[in-house]
Coordinates of C-alpha atoms in Angstrom, one line a residue:
M1 CA -57.7 -78.6 -115.0
K2 CA -54.3 -80.3 -114.5
L3 CA -52.5 -76.9 -115.7
K4 CA -54.5 -75.1 -113.2
L5 CA -53.5 -77.5 -110.4
I6 CA -49.7 -77.1 -111.6
T7 CA -49.9 -73.3 -111.5
L8 CA -51.7 -73.2 -108.2
L9 CA -48.9 -75.6 -106.7
F10 CA -46.1 -73.4 -108.2
A11 CA -47.8 -70.3 -106.6
V12 CA -48.0 -72.1 -103.2
L13 CA -44.4 -73.3 -103.5
A14 CA -43.3 -69.6 -104.4
G15 CA -45.2 -68.2 -101.3
T16 CA -43.7 -70.9 -99.1
S17 CA -40.2 -70.0 -100.4
A18 CA -40.7 -66.3 -100.0
H19 CA -42.1 -67.0 -96.4
A20 CA -38.9 -69.1 -95.7
E21 CA -36.6 -66.4 -96.9
E22 CA -38.1 -64.0 -94.4
K23 CA -37.1 -66.1 -91.5
V24 CA -33.3 -65.8 -92.1
L25 CA -31.0 -63.0 -91.7
N26 CA -27.3 -63.1 -93.0
L27 CA -25.4 -60.7 -90.8
Y28 CA -22.0 -59.6 -91.3
S29 CA -20.5 -58.0 -88.0
A30 CA -17.4 -56.2 -86.9
R31 CA -18.7 -55.9 -83.4
H32 CA -16.7 -58.3 -81.4
Y33 CA -18.4 -58.2 -77.8
Q34 CA -19.5 -61.1 -76.1
T35 CA -22.4 -59.4 -74.6
D36 CA -24.0 -59.3 -78.1
E37 CA -24.6 -63.0 -78.2
A38 CA -27.7 -62.4 -75.9
L39 CA -28.9 -59.6 -77.9
Y40 CA -28.8 -62.0 -81.1
A41 CA -30.4 -64.8 -79.2
N42 CA -33.4 -62.7 -78.0
F43 CA -34.0 -61.5 -81.6
V44 CA -34.2 -65.1 -82.8
K45 CA -36.5 -66.0 -79.8
Q46 CA -38.8 -63.0 -80.5
T47 CA -39.1 -63.2 -84.3
G48 CA -38.1 -66.7 -85.3
I49 CA -35.7 -65.4 -87.7
K50 CA -32.5 -67.4 -87.8
I51 CA -29.4 -65.5 -87.9
N52 CA -26.4 -66.7 -89.8
R53 CA -23.4 -64.6 -88.7
I54 CA -19.9 -63.9 -90.1
D55 CA -17.6 -62.1 -87.7
A56 CA -14.5 -60.3 -88.9
K57 CA -12.7 -57.1 -89.1
E58 CA -14.5 -54.3 -90.8
D59 CA -12.2 -54.1 -93.8
E60 CA -12.3 -57.8 -94.3
L61 CA -16.2 -57.8 -94.4
I62 CA -16.3 -54.8 -96.6
E63 CA -13.8 -56.4 -99.1
R64 CA -15.7 -59.6 -98.8
I65 CA -19.1 -57.8 -99.7
K66 CA -17.4 -56.1 -102.6
N67 CA -16.0 -59.4 -104.1
E68 CA -19.4 -61.2 -103.6
G69 CA -21.0 -58.5 -105.6
A70 CA -24.7 -59.0 -106.5
Q71 CA -24.5 -62.5 -105.3
S72 CA -23.7 -61.5 -101.7
P73 CA -25.7 -63.2 -99.2
A74 CA -25.3 -60.6 -96.6
D75 CA -28.4 -58.7 -95.5
V76 CA -27.0 -56.4 -92.9
F77 CA -23.6 -55.0 -92.0
I78 CA -22.7 -53.6 -88.5
T79 CA -19.7 -52.1 -87.3
V80 CA -18.5 -49.4 -84.9
D81 CA -17.4 -45.9 -85.8
A82 CA -19.0 -43.5 -88.4
A83 CA -15.9 -43.5 -90.6
R84 CA -16.1 -47.2 -91.0
L85 CA -19.8 -46.9 -92.0
A86 CA -18.8 -44.1 -94.4
K87 CA -16.2 -46.3 -96.1
A88 CA -19.1 -49.0 -96.9
D89 CA -21.3 -46.1 -97.9
E90 CA -18.8 -44.5 -100.2
L91 CA -18.7 -48.1 -102.2
E92 CA -22.4 -47.8 -102.4
L93 CA -22.9 -51.2 -100.5
F94 CA -25.9 -49.9 -98.5
A95 CA -29.5 -49.6 -99.7
P96 CA -31.7 -46.7 -98.5
F97 CA -34.5 -48.1 -96.4
K98 CA -37.5 -46.4 -94.7
S99 CA -38.7 -47.3 -91.1
K100 CA -41.0 -45.1 -89.3
L101 CA -40.1 -46.9 -85.9
I102 CA -36.3 -46.0 -86.3
E103 CA -37.2 -42.5 -87.5
S104 CA -39.4 -41.9 -84.3
R105 CA -36.8 -43.5 -81.9
I106 CA -33.3 -42.4 -83.2
P107 CA -32.5 -38.6 -83.2
A108 CA -32.1 -37.2 -86.9
H109 CA -28.4 -36.5 -86.3
L110 CA -27.8 -40.2 -85.5
R111 CA -28.9 -41.6 -88.7
S112 CA -28.6 -41.2 -92.4
A113 CA -30.6 -42.3 -95.4
D114 CA -28.7 -45.5 -95.6
W115 CA -27.5 -46.4 -92.1
V116 CA -28.4 -45.9 -88.5
A117 CA -26.8 -45.5 -85.1
F118 CA -27.8 -47.8 -82.4
S119 CA -25.4 -46.8 -79.6
T120 CA -23.0 -44.0 -78.8
R121 CA -19.7 -43.5 -77.1
A122 CA -18.1 -40.3 -76.1
R123 CA -14.2 -39.3 -76.9
V124 CA -13.0 -38.0 -73.6
M125 CA -9.7 -36.6 -72.4
I126 CA -7.9 -38.5 -70.0
Y127 CA -5.0 -36.8 -67.7
N128 CA -2.4 -37.7 -65.3
K129 CA -3.4 -36.0 -61.9
D130 CA 0.1 -35.6 -60.8
S131 CA 1.3 -33.7 -63.8
I132 CA -1.7 -32.1 -65.6
K133 CA -4.4 -29.9 -64.3
P134 CA -7.8 -30.4 -65.7
D135 CA -8.1 -26.8 -66.8
D136 CA -5.2 -27.4 -69.1
V137 CA -7.4 -29.8 -71.1
L138 CA -10.8 -28.5 -71.2
N139 CA -11.0 -28.6 -75.0
Y140 CA -9.6 -30.8 -77.8
E141 CA -7.9 -27.6 -79.2
D142 CA -5.7 -27.6 -75.9
L143 CA -3.9 -30.7 -77.1
A144 CA -2.1 -28.6 -79.7
G145 CA -1.0 -25.8 -77.2
P146 CA 2.5 -25.3 -76.1
R147 CA 1.4 -26.1 -72.4
L148 CA 1.2 -29.8 -73.4
K149 CA 4.8 -30.1 -75.2
G150 CA 5.7 -33.7 -74.9
Q151 CA 2.7 -34.7 -72.9
V152 CA 0.3 -36.3 -75.5
C153 CA -0.3 -39.8 -76.2
S154 CA -2.3 -41.2 -79.1
R155 CA -3.2 -44.2 -81.1
S156 CA -2.7 -44.2 -84.9
G157 CA -4.1 -41.2 -86.8
A158 CA -5.3 -43.8 -89.5
H159 CA -7.7 -45.3 -86.7
P160 CA -11.3 -44.8 -87.4
Y161 CA -11.9 -43.3 -83.9
N162 CA -9.1 -40.5 -84.5
L163 CA -10.5 -40.0 -88.1
S164 CA -14.1 -39.4 -86.9
L165 CA -12.7 -36.9 -84.3
L166 CA -10.8 -35.1 -86.8
A167 CA -13.9 -35.1 -89.1
S168 CA -15.8 -33.3 -86.4
L169 CA -13.1 -30.6 -85.9
I170 CA -13.1 -30.0 -89.6
A171 CA -16.9 -29.3 -89.5
H172 CA -16.6 -27.0 -86.5
L173 CA -13.2 -25.4 -87.2
G174 CA -12.8 -25.6 -90.9
E175 CA -10.0 -27.3 -92.8
R176 CA -7.2 -24.9 -92.4
K177 CA -7.6 -24.8 -88.6
A178 CA -8.1 -28.5 -88.2
E179 CA -4.8 -29.1 -90.0
E180 CA -3.2 -26.6 -87.7
W181 CA -4.5 -28.5 -84.8
A182 CA -3.3 -31.9 -86.1
K183 CA 0.2 -30.6 -86.5
G184 CA 0.2 -29.0 -83.0
V185 CA -0.8 -32.3 -81.6
V186 CA 1.8 -34.0 -83.4
A187 CA 4.5 -31.6 -82.1
N188 CA 3.3 -32.4 -78.5
F189 CA 3.5 -36.1 -78.8
A190 CA 5.2 -37.8 -75.9
R191 CA 6.0 -40.8 -78.1
Q192 CA 5.0 -42.1 -81.6
P193 CA 1.3 -43.3 -81.8
K194 CA 0.9 -46.9 -81.0
G195 CA -1.8 -49.3 -79.4
G196 CA -5.4 -48.9 -78.6
D197 CA -7.4 -46.7 -76.2
T198 CA -6.8 -48.9 -73.2
D199 CA -2.9 -48.7 -73.8
Q200 CA -3.2 -44.8 -74.0
I201 CA -5.1 -44.9 -70.6
K202 CA -2.3 -47.1 -69.0
A203 CA 0.5 -44.8 -70.3
V204 CA -1.3 -41.7 -68.8
A205 CA -1.5 -43.5 -65.5
A206 CA 2.1 -44.7 -65.6
G207 CA 3.4 -41.1 -66.4
E208 CA 4.7 -42.0 -69.9
C209 CA 2.5 -38.9 -71.0
G210 CA 0.3 -36.4 -69.3
V211 CA -2.9 -36.6 -71.5
A212 CA -4.5 -38.9 -74.0
I213 CA -8.0 -39.3 -75.7
S214 CA -10.2 -42.4 -75.1
N215 CA -13.4 -43.7 -75.8
S216 CA -15.6 -43.8 -73.0
Y217 CA -16.6 -47.3 -72.8
Y218 CA -12.8 -48.4 -72.3
L219 CA -12.8 -46.4 -69.1
V220 CA -16.1 -47.9 -67.9
R221 CA -14.6 -51.3 -68.4
L222 CA -11.8 -50.3 -66.1
M223 CA -14.3 -48.8 -63.7
R224 CA -16.2 -52.0 -63.4
S225 CA -13.0 -54.2 -63.2
T226 CA -12.3 -55.9 -59.9
K227 CA -8.6 -56.2 -60.8
P228 CA -6.5 -54.4 -58.3
E229 CA -4.2 -53.1 -61.2
D230 CA -7.1 -51.6 -62.9
R231 CA -8.3 -49.8 -59.9
K232 CA -4.9 -48.1 -59.5
I233 CA -5.2 -47.1 -63.1
M234 CA -8.2 -45.3 -62.3
E235 CA -6.8 -43.7 -59.1
K236 CA -4.3 -41.9 -61.2
I237 CA -6.1 -40.5 -63.8
G238 CA -8.9 -37.8 -64.2
I239 CA -11.5 -37.4 -66.9
V240 CA -12.5 -34.3 -68.7
W241 CA -15.5 -34.0 -71.0
P242 CA -14.0 -31.6 -73.8
N243 CA -15.5 -28.6 -75.3
Q244 CA -18.4 -28.2 -72.7
Q245 CA -18.5 -24.5 -73.3
A246 CA -18.6 -24.9 -77.2
Q247 CA -20.1 -27.7 -79.4
G248 CA -19.9 -30.6 -76.8
V249 CA -17.8 -33.7 -76.5
H250 CA -17.3 -35.7 -79.8
I251 CA -19.7 -38.6 -80.1
N252 CA -19.1 -41.8 -82.0
I253 CA -21.4 -44.6 -82.8
S254 CA -22.0 -48.4 -83.3
G255 CA -24.4 -48.6 -86.4
G256 CA -25.3 -50.5 -89.3
G257 CA -27.3 -50.6 -92.4
M258 CA -29.1 -52.9 -94.9
L259 CA -27.0 -53.9 -98.0
K260 CA -28.2 -53.3 -101.5
T261 CA -28.0 -56.8 -102.6
A262 CA -29.8 -58.2 -99.3
P263 CA -31.9 -61.3 -100.3
H264 CA -33.8 -61.0 -97.1
K265 CA -34.7 -57.4 -96.9
E266 CA -37.9 -57.7 -94.7
S267 CA -35.6 -59.5 -92.0
A268 CA -33.0 -56.8 -92.4
V269 CA -35.3 -54.0 -91.6
K270 CA -36.8 -56.0 -88.5
F271 CA -33.3 -56.6 -87.3
L272 CA -32.4 -53.0 -87.6
E273 CA -35.7 -52.1 -85.8
Y274 CA -35.0 -54.6 -82.9
L275 CA -31.5 -52.9 -82.5
V276 CA -33.5 -49.6 -81.4
S277 CA -35.8 -51.5 -79.2
D278 CA -35.5 -50.6 -75.5
E279 CA -34.5 -54.2 -74.6
A280 CA -31.5 -54.1 -77.3
Q281 CA -30.7 -50.6 -76.1
R282 CA -30.2 -51.8 -72.5
Y283 CA -27.9 -54.6 -73.8
F284 CA -25.6 -52.0 -75.2
A285 CA -25.5 -50.0 -72.1
D286 CA -25.3 -52.7 -69.6
G287 CA -23.4 -55.2 -71.3
N288 CA -20.8 -53.0 -73.3
N289 CA -20.7 -49.8 -71.6
E290 CA -22.1 -47.7 -74.5
W291 CA -25.0 -45.1 -74.3
P292 CA -28.3 -46.0 -75.9
A293 CA -28.9 -44.0 -79.1
V294 CA -32.6 -43.8 -78.1
P295 CA -33.3 -40.9 -75.7
G296 CA -34.8 -41.8 -72.3
V297 CA -34.1 -45.7 -72.2
K298 CA -33.5 -46.6 -68.6
T299 CA -30.3 -48.5 -68.1
D300 CA -28.7 -50.5 -65.0
N301 CA -25.0 -49.6 -65.4
E302 CA -23.7 -47.8 -62.3
S303 CA -20.3 -47.2 -63.6
L304 CA -21.6 -45.6 -66.8
A305 CA -23.9 -43.3 -64.8
A306 CA -21.1 -42.5 -62.6
L307 CA -19.5 -40.6 -65.5
G308 CA -22.2 -38.0 -65.0
S309 CA -24.1 -35.8 -67.5
F310 CA -22.5 -33.9 -70.4
K311 CA -23.0 -31.8 -73.4
A312 CA -22.8 -33.9 -76.6
D313 CA -21.8 -32.8 -80.0
Q314 CA -24.9 -32.8 -82.1
L315 CA -23.1 -32.8 -85.3
P316 CA -24.9 -35.2 -87.9
I317 CA -23.0 -38.6 -88.2
A318 CA -23.4 -38.2 -92.1
T319 CA -21.2 -35.1 -91.7
L320 CA -18.7 -37.1 -90.0
A321 CA -18.8 -39.8 -92.7
K322 CA -18.3 -37.0 -95.4
N323 CA -15.2 -35.6 -93.7
A324 CA -13.5 -38.9 -93.0
A325 CA -11.5 -39.0 -96.2
L326 CA -10.2 -35.5 -95.8
A327 CA -9.3 -36.3 -92.1
Q328 CA -6.9 -38.9 -93.3
K329 CA -5.4 -36.7 -95.6
I330 CA -4.7 -34.0 -93.0
Y331 CA -3.2 -36.5 -90.6
D332 CA -0.8 -37.7 -93.4
R333 CA 0.3 -34.2 -94.0
A334 CA 0.6 -33.6 -90.4
G335 CA 2.8 -36.7 -89.8
W336 CA 0.3 -38.2 -87.5
K337 CA 1.3 -41.9 -88.4

């Protein structure tokens, strides 16, 4: 009788322990946006699952997960850009997971077997209204043309935003033409690559160069700003959605996945499912100027809406991930530092 009681007690304790584990989520995040705080708080409120979060740069987090190995406490890794997610995927850090909810809400081209996009951004062209005509920059390919000699500003070719863009061009043009494009853009540089997307926008507005590429949400930040200097920047530049008569503007993502060694797998899936809920999708749009990955979600960001409609590239994000390493090799060969 005593043995039966002890066995029962262990069973109860084991069940209690398992239940307790389900109420914890260890999140490694390379998203550094203050608006995400409300997102996390609402997840905790709705589910009762406590979030333990480590914020750091994506390379630092990936290295940490690698070093932690099978003992890693991380359940979910989230970051921006398909190229960064691809890096984690290549290291086999993610575990495949099934969610009918995610499959029903996120279009197939915005998810892979191991990770899912929960918001999107467009890689648009910015031009100086005084020196460049919008017809000169209708397509990404135009950046390599002789008309823009000495007019192009860019951030580093090693940056994931540019890696993903070139990865998409490899898919659409082929490796040889994509490399010709990269070499042509380098030949058109107004200066050596430096700074981030906002720096490129400012350089175009100041006339340091005539054209640059930027993620859309940097522009919306400036549009929503009340600072006089930001308003002046927006007055001097124009925006073009590239390749509208072809594949459409290149789309990049924020996304994440469950890690292979996740100790709280049920909580991990619940969190990823929460990120594709209407509520979370509105946070990405209204708080950080990103588009929802879920079609049809109503948002309340007038500046984002003011950008208007456009044709988006439907290239699967898994293809971007697959081509990211080749994109870096092409940039290196082209001298795009």
